[in-house]
Tab-separated table of C-alpha atoms in Angstrom:
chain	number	residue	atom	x	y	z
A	481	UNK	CA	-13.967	14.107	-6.588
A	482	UNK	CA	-10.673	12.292	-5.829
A	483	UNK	CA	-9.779	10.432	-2.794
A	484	UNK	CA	-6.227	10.473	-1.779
A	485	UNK	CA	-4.455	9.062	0.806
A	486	UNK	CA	-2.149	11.745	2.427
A	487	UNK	CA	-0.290	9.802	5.197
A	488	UNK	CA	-0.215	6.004	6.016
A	489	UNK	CA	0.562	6.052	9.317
A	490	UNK	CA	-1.209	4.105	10.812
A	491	UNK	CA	-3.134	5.500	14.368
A	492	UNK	CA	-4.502	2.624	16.182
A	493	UNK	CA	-7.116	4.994	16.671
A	494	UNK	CA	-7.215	8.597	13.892
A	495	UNK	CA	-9.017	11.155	15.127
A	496	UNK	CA	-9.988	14.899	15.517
A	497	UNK	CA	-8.068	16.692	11.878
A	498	UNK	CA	-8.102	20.160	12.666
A	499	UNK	CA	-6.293	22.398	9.754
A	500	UNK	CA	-4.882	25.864	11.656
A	501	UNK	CA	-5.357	28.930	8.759
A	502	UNK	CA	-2.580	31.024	10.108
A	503	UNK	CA	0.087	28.067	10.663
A	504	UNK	CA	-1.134	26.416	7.478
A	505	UNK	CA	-0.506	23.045	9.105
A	506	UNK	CA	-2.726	20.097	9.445
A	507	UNK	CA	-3.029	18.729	12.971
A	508	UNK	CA	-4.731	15.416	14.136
A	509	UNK	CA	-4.222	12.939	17.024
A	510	UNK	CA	-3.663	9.263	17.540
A	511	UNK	CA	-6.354	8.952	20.400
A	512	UNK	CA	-4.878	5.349	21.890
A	513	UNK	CA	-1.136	6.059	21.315
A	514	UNK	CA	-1.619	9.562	22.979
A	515	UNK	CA	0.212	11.020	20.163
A	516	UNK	CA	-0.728	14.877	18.264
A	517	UNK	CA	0.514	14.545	14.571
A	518	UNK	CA	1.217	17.781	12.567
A	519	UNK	CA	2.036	18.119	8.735
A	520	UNK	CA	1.554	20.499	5.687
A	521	UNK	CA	-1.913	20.208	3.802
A	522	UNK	CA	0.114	18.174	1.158
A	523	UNK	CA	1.485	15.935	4.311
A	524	UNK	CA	5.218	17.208	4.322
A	525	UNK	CA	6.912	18.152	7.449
A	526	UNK	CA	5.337	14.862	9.664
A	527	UNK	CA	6.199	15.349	13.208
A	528	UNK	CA	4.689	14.156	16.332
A	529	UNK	CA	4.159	14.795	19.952
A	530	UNK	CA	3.526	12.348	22.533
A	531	UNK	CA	1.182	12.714	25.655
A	532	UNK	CA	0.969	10.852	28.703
A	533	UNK	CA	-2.609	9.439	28.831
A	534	UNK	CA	-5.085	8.369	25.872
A	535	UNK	CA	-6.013	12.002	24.173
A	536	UNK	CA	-9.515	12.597	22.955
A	537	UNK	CA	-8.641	16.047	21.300
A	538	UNK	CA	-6.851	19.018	20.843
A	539	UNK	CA	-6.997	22.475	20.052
A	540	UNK	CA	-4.359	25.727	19.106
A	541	UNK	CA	-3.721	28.116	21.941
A	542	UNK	CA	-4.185	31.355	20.870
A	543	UNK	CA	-0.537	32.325	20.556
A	544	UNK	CA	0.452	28.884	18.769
A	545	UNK	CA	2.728	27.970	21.380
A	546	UNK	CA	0.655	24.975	22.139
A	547	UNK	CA	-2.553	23.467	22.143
A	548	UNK	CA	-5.240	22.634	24.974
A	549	UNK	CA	-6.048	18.710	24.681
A	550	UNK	CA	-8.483	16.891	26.419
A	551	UNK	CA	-6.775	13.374	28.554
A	552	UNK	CA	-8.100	10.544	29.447
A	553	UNK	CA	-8.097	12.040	33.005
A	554	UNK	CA	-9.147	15.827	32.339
A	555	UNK	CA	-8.036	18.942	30.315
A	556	UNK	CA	-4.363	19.550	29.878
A	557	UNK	CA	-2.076	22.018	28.181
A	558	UNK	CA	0.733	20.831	25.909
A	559	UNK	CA	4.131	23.226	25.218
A	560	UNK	CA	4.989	22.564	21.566
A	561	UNK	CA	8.301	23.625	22.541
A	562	UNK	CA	9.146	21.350	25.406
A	563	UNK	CA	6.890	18.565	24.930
A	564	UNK	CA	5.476	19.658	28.368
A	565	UNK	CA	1.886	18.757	29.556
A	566	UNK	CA	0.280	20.511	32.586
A	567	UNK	CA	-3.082	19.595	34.020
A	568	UNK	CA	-6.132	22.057	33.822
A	569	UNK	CA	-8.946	20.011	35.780
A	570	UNK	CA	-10.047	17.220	35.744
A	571	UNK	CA	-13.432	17.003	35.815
A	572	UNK	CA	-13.989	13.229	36.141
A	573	UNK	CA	-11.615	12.358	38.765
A	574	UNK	CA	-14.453	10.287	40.800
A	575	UNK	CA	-14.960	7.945	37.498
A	576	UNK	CA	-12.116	6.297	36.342
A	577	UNK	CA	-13.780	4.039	33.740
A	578	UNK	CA	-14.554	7.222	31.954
A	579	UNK	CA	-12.248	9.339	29.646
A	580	UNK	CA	-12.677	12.738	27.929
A	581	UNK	CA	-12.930	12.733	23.679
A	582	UNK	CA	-13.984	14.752	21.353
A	583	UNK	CA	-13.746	18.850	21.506
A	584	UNK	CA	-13.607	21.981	19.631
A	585	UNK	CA	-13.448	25.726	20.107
A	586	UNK	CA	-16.613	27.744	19.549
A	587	UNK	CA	-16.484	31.862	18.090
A	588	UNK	CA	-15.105	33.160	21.723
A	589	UNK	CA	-12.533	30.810	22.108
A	590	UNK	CA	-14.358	28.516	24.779
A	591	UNK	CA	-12.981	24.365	24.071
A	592	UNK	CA	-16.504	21.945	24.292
A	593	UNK	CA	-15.530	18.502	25.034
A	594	UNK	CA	-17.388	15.362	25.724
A	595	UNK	CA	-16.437	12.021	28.103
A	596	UNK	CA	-17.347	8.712	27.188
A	597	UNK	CA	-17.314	5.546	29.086
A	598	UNK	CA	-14.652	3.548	27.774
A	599	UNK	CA	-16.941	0.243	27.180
A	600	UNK	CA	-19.400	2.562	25.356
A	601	UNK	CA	-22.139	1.270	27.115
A	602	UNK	CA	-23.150	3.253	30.024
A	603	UNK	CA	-24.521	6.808	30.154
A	604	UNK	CA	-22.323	7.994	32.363
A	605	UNK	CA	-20.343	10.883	30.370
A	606	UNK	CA	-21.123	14.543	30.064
A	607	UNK	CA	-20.387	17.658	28.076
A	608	UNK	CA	-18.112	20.179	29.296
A	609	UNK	CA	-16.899	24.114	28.135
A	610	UNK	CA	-13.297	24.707	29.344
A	611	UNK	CA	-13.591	28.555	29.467
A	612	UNK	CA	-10.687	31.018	28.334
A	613	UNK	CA	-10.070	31.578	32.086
A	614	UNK	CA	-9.679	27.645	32.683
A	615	UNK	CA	-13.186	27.348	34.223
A	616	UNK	CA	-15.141	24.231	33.190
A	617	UNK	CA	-18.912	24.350	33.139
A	618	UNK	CA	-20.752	20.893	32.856
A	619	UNK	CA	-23.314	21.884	30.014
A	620	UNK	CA	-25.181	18.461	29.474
A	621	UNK	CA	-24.919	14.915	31.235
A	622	UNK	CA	-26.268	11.188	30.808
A	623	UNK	CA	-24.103	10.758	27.532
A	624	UNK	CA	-22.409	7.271	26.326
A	625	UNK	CA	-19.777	8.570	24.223
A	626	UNK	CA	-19.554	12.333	22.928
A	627	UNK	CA	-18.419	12.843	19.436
A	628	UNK	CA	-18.974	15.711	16.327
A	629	UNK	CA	-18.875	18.703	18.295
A	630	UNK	CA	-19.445	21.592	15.772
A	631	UNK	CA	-21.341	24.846	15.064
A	632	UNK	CA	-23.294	26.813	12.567
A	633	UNK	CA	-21.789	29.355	10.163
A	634	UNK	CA	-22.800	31.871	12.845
A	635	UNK	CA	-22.460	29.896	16.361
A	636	UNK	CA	-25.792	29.868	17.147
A	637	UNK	CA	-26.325	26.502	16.951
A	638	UNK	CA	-24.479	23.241	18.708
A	639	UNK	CA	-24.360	20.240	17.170
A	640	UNK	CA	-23.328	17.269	19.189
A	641	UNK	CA	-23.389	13.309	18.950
A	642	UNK	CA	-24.369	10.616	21.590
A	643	UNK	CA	-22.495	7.990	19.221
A	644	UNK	CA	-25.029	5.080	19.902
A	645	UNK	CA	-27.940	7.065	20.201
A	646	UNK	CA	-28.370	6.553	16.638
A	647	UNK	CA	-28.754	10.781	16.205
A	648	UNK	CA	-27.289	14.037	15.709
A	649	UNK	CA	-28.427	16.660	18.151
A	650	UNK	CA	-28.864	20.508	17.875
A	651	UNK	CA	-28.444	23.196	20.662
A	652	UNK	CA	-29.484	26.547	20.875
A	653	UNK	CA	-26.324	28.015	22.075
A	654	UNK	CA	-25.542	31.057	23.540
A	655	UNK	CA	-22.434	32.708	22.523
A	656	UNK	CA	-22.247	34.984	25.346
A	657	UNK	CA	-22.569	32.864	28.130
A	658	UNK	CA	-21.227	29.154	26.409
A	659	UNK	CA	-24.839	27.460	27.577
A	660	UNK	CA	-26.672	25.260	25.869
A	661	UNK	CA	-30.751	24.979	25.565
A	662	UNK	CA	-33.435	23.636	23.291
A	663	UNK	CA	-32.090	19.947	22.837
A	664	UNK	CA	-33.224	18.443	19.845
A	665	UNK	CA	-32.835	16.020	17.306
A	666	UNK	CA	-31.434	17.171	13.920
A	667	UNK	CA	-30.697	14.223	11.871
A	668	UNK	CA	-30.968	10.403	12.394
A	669	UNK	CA	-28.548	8.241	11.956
A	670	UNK	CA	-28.839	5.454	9.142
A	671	UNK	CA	-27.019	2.693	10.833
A	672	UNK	CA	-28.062	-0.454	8.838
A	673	UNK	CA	-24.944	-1.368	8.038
A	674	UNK	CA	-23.742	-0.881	11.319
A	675	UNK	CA	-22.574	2.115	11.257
A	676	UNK	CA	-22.702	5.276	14.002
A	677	UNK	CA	-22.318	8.682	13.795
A	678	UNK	CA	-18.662	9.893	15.210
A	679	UNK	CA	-17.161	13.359	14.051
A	680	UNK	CA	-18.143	16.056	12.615
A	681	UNK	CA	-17.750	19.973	10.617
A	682	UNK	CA	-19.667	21.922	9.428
A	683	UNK	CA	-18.953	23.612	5.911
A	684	UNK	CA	-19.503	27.504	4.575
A	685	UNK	CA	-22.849	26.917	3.491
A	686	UNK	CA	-23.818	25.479	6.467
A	687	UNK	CA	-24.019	21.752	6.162
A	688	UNK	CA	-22.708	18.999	8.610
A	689	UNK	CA	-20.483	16.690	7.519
A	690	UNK	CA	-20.134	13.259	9.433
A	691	UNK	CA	-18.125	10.373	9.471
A	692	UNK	CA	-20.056	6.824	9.910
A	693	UNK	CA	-17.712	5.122	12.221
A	694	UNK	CA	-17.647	1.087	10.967
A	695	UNK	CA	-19.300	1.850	7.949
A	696	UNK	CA	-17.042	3.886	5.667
A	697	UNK	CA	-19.213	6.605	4.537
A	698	UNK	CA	-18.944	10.071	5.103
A	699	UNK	CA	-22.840	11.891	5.151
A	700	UNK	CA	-23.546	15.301	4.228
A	701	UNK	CA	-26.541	17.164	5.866
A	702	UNK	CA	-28.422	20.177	4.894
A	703	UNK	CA	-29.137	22.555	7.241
A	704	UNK	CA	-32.671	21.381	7.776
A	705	UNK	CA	-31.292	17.752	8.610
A	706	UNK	CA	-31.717	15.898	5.494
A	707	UNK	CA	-29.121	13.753	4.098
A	708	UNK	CA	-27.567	15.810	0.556
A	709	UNK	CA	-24.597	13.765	0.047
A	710	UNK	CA	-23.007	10.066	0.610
A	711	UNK	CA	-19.722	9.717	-0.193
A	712	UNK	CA	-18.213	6.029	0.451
A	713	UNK	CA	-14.667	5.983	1.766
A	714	UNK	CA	-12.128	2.791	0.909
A	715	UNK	CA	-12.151	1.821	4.507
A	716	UNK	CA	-14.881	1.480	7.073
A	717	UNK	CA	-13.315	2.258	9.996
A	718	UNK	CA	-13.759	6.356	9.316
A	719	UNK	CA	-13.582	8.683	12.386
A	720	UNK	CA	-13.707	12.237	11.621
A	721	UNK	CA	-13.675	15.126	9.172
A	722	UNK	CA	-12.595	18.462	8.392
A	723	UNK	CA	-11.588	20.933	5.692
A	724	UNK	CA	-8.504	22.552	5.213
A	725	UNK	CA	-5.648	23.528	2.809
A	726	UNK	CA	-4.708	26.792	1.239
A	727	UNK	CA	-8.436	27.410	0.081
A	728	UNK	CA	-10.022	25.383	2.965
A	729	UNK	CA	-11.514	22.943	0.096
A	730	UNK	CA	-9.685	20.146	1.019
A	731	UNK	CA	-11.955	17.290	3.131
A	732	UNK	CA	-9.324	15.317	5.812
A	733	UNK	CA	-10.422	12.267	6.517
A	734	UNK	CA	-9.281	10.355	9.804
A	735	UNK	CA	-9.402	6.547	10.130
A	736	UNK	CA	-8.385	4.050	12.753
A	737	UNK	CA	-5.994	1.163	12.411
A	738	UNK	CA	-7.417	-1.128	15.170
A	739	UNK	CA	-11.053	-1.317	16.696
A	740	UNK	CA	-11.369	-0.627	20.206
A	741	UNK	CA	-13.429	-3.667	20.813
A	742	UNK	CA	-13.445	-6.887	18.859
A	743	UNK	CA	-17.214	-6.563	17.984
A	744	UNK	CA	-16.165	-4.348	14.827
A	745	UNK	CA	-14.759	-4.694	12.056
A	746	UNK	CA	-11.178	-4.714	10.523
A	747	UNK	CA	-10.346	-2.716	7.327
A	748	UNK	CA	-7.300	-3.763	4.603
A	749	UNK	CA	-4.191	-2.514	4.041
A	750	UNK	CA	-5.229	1.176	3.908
A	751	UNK	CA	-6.606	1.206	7.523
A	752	UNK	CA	-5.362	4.009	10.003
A	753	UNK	CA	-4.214	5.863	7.396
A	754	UNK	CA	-5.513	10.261	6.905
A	755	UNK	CA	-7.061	10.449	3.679
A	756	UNK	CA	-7.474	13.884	1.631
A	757	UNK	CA	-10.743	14.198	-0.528
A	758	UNK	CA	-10.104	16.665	-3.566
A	759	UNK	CA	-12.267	18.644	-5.797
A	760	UNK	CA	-15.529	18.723	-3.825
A	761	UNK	CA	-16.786	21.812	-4.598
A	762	UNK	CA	-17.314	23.280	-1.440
A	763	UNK	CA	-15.425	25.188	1.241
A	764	UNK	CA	-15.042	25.293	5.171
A	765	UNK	CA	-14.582	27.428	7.859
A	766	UNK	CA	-11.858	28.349	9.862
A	767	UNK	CA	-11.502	26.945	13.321
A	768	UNK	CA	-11.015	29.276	16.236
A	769	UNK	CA	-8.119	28.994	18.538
A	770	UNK	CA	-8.632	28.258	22.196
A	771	UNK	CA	-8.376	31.698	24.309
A	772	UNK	CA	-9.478	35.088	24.664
């Protein structure tokens, strides 16, 4: 295994890597800038969008042409071409001390995202599907900041994050329909050294990988919830994972430059940087594109 770090740029807050198979391009976000980065999987061809608001994630449209990312204030659409963004809904418009964070696209092309309240203390978030038709469904509520929104091989199964709960959750989830039933608990959290769980993938054979936010490890789980791999990352400030490249066996690694509140810790010289983690082994799955 060999840790590399791909860009040093520096996001005051890295987030949400998500590697596009048929663009071959590496995308991730700089949550408090408002910024959607873009590169090649060795980190050639850097450019950048900005966005008006703080952006939680993102995801490809299903022509390329642009992505559906989830603002501070609601779901959005952002032109590639023109730099454009056009509000969807927004779903939280009554709570302004919220914000919408972390999303992905399940098998039918429906984009799950989570709010948070921005102190991360209150449950007052929820989980939301943004369907292909622009219809958003609340699917689960009392939630203090969402995070590591993935799914099984075969999209039967949700997994999902309440970052301070000290857990990760599992769904049964219906691919027809976009619910959600069944909550459970499918792994706890070890968060001695003050650590929490923040994003998430799952790989080909079926295990989650998640990033331990303030503690600079990234934790591999088997499919029955048990812990298979710890790998410790050179700064602690890690925010979320996923595989890409050519042979999707490359593990991106997301960090943040700056804490959002001064209870956490700093990192050195390497903080906010993307990091690339080499000869693991193991593969990942391609992430669907938002649309029908």
């Amino acid at each position: 295994m060999r840790i590399e770090v791909l860009l040093d740029v520096k996001t005051t807050l890295g987030e949400g890597p998500l590697w596009d198979v048929d663009q071959q391009r590496l995308y991730w976000i700089d949550s408090f800038d408002g910024r959607v980065f873009r590169a090649t999987a060795d980190g050639r061809e850097l450019r950048a969008w900005d966005v008006p608001q703080k952006i939680g994630s993102m995801a490809l449209r299903k022509d390329g042409s642009g992505a559906v990312v989830s603002l501070a204030r609601g779901f959005h659409l952002l032109d590639f071409k023109t730099g454009d963004v056009e509000l969807i809904h927004d779903p939280e418009h009554d709570l302004p001390n919220n914000r919408i964070n972390d999303g992905k696209v399940d098998k039918r092309g429906r984009f799950v995202a989570g709010s948070m309240d921005t102190m991360e203390e209150g449950p007052n978030g929820a989980l939301y599907s943004l369907s292909t038709d622009f219809k958003v469904t609340k699917l689960d509520s009392g939630i203090i900041c969402s995070n590591g929104p993935c799914w099984s091989p075969d999209g039967t199964i949700f997994y999902f994050t309440d970052t301070w709960s000290g857990e990760i959750s599992a769904y049964d989830y219906d691919q027809d329909t976009g619910s959600v039933s069944n909550r459970r608990t499918f792994a706890k959290v070890d968060g001695s050294r003050g650590g929490a769980a923040d994003g998430s993938t799952v790989d080909a054979e079926g295990c989650l990988w998640n990033a331990l936010v303030y503690d600079g490890r990234l934790v591999r789980y088997r499919p029955d919830g048990s812990v298979d791999r710890v790998i410790e990352m050179p700064v602690k400030k890690v925010t979320s994972v996923m595989f890409g490249g050519p042979d999707l066996d490359v593990l991106y690694v997301t960090s943040m430059a700056k804490p959002p509140l001064p209870r956490f810790p700093g990192d050195g010289v390497l903080r906010g940087s993307l990091f690339a983690i080499h000869d693991l082994g193991i593969r990942g799955i391609p992430e669907p594109r938002f649309g029908g």
